[in-house]
mmCIF file of C-alpha atoms in Angstrom:
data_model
loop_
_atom_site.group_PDB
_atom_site.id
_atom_site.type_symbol
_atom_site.label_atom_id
_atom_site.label_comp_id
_atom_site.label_asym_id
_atom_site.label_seq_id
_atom_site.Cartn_x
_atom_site.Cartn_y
_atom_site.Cartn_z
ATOM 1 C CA UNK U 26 196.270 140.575 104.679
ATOM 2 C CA UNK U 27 197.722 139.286 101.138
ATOM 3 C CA UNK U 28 201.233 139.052 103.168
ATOM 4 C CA UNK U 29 199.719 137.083 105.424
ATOM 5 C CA UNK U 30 198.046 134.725 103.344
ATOM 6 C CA UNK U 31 201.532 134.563 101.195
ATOM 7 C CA UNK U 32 203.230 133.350 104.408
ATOM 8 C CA UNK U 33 201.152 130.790 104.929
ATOM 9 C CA UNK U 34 201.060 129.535 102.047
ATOM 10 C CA UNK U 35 197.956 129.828 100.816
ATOM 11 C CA UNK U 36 198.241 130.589 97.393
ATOM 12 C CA UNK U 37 201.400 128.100 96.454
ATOM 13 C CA UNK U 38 199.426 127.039 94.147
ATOM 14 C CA UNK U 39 197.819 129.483 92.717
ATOM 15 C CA UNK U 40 199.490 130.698 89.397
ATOM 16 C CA UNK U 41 200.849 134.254 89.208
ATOM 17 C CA UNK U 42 199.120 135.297 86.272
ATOM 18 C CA UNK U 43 196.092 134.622 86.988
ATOM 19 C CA UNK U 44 194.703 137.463 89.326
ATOM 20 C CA UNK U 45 191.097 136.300 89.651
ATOM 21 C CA UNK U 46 192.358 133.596 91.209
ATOM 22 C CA UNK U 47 194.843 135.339 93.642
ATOM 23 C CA UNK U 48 191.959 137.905 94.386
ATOM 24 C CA UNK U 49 189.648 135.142 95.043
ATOM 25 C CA UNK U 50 191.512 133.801 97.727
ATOM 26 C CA UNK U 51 192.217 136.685 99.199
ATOM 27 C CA UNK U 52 188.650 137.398 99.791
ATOM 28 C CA UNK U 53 187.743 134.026 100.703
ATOM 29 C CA UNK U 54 190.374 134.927 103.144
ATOM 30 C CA UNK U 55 189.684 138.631 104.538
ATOM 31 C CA UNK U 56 185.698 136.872 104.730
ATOM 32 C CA UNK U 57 187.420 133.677 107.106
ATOM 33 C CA UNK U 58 188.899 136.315 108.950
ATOM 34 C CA UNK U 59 186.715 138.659 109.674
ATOM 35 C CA UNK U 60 183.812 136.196 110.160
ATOM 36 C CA UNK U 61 186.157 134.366 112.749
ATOM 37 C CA UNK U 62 186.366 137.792 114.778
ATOM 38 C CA UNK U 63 182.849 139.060 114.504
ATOM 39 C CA UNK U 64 181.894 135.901 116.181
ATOM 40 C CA UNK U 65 184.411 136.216 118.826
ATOM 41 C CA UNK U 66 182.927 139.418 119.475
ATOM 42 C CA UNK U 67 179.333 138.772 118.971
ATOM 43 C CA UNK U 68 178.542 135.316 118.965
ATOM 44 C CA UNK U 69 177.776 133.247 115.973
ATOM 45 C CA UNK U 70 173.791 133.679 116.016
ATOM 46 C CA UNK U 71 174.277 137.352 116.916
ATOM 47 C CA UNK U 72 177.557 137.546 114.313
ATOM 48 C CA UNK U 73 176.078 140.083 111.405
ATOM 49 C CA UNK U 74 176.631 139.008 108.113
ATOM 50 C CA UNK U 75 176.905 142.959 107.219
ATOM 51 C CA UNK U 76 179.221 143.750 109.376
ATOM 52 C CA UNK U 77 181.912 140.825 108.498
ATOM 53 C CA UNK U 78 181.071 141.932 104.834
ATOM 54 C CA UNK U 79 182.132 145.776 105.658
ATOM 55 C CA UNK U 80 185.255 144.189 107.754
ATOM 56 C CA UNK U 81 186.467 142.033 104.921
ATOM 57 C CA UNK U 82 185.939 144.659 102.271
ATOM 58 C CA UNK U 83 183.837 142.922 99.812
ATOM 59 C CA UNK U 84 180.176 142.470 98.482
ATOM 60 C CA UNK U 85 177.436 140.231 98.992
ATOM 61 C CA UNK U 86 178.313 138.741 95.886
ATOM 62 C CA UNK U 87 181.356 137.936 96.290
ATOM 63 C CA UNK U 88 180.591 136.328 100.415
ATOM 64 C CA UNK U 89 178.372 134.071 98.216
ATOM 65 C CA UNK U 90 180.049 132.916 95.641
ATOM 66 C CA UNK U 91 182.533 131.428 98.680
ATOM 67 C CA UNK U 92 179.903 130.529 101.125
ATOM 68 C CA UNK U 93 176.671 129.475 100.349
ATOM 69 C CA UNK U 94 175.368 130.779 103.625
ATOM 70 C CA UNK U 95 176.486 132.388 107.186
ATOM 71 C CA UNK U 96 176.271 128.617 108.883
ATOM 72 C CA UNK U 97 179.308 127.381 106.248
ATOM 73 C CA UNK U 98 181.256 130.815 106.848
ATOM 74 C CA UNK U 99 180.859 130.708 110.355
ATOM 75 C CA UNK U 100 182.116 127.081 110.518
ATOM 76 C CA UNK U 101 185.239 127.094 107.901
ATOM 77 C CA UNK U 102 186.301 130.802 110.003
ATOM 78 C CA UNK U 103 186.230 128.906 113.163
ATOM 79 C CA UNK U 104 187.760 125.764 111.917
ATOM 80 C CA UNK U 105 190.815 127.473 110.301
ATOM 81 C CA UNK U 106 191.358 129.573 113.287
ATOM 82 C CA UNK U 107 191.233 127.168 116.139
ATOM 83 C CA UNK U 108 193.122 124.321 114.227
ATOM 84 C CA UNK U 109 195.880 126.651 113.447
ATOM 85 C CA UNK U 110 195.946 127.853 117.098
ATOM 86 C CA UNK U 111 195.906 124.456 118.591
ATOM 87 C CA UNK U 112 198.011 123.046 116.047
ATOM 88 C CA UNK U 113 200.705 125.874 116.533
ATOM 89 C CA UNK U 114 199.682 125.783 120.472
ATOM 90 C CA UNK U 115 199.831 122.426 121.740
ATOM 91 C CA UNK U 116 199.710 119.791 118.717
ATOM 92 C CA UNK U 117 202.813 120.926 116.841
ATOM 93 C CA UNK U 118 205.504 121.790 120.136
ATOM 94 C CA UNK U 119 204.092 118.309 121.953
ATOM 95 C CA UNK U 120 205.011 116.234 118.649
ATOM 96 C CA UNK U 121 208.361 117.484 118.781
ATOM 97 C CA UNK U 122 209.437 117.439 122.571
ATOM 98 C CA UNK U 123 210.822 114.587 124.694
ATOM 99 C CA UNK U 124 209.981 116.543 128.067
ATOM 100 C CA UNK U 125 206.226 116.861 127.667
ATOM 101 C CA UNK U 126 205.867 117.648 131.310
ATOM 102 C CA UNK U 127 207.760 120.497 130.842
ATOM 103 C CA UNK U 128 205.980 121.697 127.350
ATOM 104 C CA UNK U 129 203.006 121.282 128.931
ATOM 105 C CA UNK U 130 204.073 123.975 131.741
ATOM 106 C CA UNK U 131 205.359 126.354 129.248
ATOM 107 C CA UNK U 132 202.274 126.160 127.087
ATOM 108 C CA UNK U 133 199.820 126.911 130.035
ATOM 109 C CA UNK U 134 202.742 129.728 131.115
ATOM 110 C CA UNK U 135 202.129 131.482 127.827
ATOM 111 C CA UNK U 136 198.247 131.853 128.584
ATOM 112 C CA UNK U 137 198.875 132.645 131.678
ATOM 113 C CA UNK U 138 201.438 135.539 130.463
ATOM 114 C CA UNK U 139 198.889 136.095 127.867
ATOM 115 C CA UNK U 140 201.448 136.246 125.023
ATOM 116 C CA UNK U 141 198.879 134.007 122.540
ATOM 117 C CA UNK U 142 197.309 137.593 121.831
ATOM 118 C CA UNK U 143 194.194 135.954 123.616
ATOM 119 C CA UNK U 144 192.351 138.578 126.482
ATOM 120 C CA UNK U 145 191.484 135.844 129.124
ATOM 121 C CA UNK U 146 188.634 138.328 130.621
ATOM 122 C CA UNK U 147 186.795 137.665 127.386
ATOM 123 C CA UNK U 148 187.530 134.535 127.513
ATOM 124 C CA UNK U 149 189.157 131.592 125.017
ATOM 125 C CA UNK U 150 187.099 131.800 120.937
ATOM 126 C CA UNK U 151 186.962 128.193 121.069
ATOM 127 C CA UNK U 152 185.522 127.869 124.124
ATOM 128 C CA UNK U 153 182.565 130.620 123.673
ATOM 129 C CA UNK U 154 181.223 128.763 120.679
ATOM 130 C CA UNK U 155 181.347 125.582 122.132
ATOM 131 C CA UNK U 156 179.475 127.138 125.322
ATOM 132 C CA UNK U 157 177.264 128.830 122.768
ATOM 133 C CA UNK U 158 176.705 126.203 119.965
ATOM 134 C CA UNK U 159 177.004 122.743 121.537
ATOM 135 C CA UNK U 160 173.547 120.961 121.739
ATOM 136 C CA UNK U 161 171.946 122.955 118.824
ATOM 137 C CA UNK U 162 173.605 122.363 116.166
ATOM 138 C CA UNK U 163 175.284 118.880 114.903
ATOM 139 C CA UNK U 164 177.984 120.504 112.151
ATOM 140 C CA UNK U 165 179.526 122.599 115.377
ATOM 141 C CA UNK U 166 178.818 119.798 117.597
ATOM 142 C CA UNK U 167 180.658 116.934 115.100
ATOM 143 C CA UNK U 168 183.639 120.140 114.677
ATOM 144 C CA UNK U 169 184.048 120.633 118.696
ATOM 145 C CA UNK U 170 184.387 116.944 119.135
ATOM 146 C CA UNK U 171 186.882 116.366 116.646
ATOM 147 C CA UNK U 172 189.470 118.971 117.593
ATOM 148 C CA UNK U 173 189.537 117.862 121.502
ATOM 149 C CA UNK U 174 189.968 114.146 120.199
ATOM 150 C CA UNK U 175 192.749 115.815 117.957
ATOM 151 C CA UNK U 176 193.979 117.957 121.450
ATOM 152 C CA UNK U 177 193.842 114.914 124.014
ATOM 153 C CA UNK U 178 195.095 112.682 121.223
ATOM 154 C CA UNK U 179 198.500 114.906 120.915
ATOM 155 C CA UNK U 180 198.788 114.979 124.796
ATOM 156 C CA UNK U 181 198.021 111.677 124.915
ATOM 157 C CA UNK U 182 200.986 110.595 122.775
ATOM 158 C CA UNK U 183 203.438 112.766 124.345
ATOM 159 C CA UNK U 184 203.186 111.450 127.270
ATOM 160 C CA UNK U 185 203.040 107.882 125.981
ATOM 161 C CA UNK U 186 206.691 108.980 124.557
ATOM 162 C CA UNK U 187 207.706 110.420 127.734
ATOM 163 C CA UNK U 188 206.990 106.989 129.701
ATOM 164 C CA UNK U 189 209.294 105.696 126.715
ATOM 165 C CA UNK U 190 212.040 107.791 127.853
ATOM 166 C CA UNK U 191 211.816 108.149 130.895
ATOM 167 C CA UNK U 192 210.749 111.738 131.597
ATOM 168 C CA UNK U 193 206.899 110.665 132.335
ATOM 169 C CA UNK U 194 205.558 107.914 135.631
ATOM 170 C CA UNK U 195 205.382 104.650 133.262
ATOM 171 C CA UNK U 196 201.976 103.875 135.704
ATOM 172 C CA UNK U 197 199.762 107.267 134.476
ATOM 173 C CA UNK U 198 197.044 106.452 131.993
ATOM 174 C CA UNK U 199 197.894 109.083 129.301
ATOM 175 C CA UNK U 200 194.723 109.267 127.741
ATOM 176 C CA UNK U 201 193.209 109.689 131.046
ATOM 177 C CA UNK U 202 195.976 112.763 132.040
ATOM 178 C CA UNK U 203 195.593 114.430 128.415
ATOM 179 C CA UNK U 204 191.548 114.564 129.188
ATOM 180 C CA UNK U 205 192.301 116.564 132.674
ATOM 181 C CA UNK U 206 194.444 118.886 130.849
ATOM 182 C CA UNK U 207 192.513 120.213 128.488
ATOM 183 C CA UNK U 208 189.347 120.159 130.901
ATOM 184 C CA UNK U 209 191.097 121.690 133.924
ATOM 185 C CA UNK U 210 192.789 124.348 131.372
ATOM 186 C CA UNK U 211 189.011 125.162 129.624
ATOM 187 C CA UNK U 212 187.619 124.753 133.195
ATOM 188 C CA UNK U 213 190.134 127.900 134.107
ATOM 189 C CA UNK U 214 189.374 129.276 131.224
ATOM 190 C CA UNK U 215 185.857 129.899 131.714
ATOM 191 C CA UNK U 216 186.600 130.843 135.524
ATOM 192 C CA UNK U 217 188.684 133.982 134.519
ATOM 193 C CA UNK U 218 186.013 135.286 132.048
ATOM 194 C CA UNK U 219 183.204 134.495 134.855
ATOM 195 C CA UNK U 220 184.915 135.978 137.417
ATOM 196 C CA UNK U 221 186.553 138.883 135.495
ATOM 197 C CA UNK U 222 189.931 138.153 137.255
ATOM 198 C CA UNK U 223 193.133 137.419 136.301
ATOM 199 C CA UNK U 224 194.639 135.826 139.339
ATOM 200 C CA UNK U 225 191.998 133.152 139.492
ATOM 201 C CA UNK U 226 194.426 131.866 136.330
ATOM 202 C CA UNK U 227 197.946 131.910 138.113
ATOM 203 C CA UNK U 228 196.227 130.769 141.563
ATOM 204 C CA UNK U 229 195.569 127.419 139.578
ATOM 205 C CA UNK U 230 198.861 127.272 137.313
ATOM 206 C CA UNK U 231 200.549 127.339 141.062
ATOM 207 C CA UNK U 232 198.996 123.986 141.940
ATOM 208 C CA UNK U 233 198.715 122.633 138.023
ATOM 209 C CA UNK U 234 202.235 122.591 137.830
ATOM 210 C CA UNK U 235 203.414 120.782 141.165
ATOM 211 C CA UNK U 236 200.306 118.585 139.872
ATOM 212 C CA UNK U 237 202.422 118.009 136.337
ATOM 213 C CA UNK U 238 205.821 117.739 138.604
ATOM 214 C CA UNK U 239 204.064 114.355 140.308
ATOM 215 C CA UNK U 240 204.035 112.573 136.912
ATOM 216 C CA UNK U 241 207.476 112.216 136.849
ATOM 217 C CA UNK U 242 209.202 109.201 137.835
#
């Protein structure tokens, strides 16, 4: 866990000889992540606070001296791991390509493949909670809307740079394609773990990718 934490550099600035400080956010940490996967398994209203407690390896005490309840813990676990898997996912690899056409086909390829580490029978984490959570409560609601305007934003300008080079149709609306994408990929999504099969995901990658191939000029 600490190695992890190290590599992302979550304690940069946290000064060696101080330990409370490097054990602090290590706990903050091992709480994050074990709050993030006890909701992926349970739900957040069914998550038990317990039970993340006995994953992360701390006390009571020491969840609330981070959190000041299981609505901030659940929210900061889900927000740190869905940014950094949409950032790493899509947001990060789209700012950097020239083809996004073709990004966009290797991104969907690696759910598909299912080498995000992500079982599509029980379905995407981000997705759940937003099935579970949207409509009841306004912190989750506010989150949920401000990561897909972060998501269609990224595709959105991608493609904006591909009609500037050439590698994108200069008469799509790109804000228009980026909100298809991410519905018709979420829209999958939820069709794999409702169906409980697989090929209902490469049966629509077929005719999602000659659907990406007609954007080009």
């Amino acid at each position: 866990m600490a190695e992890n934490i190290e590599k992302a550099g979550l304690l940069a600035a946290v000064p060696v000889h101080d330990g409370r400080l490097v054990r602090g956010s290590r706990t903050r940490q091992a709480l994050l992540d074990a709050a993030f996967f006890e909701i992926y398994e349970q739900g957040f209203r069914s998550a038990s606070l317990n039970e993340i407690i006995r994953k992360a390896g701390c006390t009571k005490g020491s969840l609330y001296h981070h959190f000041p309840d299981k609505h901030a813990l659940g929210l900061a676990a889900v927000a740190e791991h869905t940014d950094a898997h949409i950032g790493q996912t899509w947001i990060e690899p789209l700012a950097r390509t020239n083809d996004p056409l073709t990004s966009i086909r290797l991104i969907i390829l690696r759910y598909a493949n299912e080498t995000l580490g992500i079982d599509p029978l029980r379905g995407c984490p981000f997705q759940n909670l937003t099935q579970e959570m949207s409509g009841l409560d306004e912190d989750f609601q506010s989150y949920f809307s401000t990561l897909f305007g972060r998501w269609r934003g990224a595709i959105a300008a991608a493609l904006t740079k591909g009609q500037a080079n050439g590698t994108v149709r200069k008469d799509i609306d790109p804000e228009c394609v980026a909100t298809l994408v991410v519905a018709s990929h979420q829209g999958v999504v939820s069709m794999i773990k409702a169906t409980q099969d697989k090929n209902v995901g490469h049966a629509a990658a077929t005719a999602f990718f000659d659907y990406l191939e007609s954007l080009r000029p």
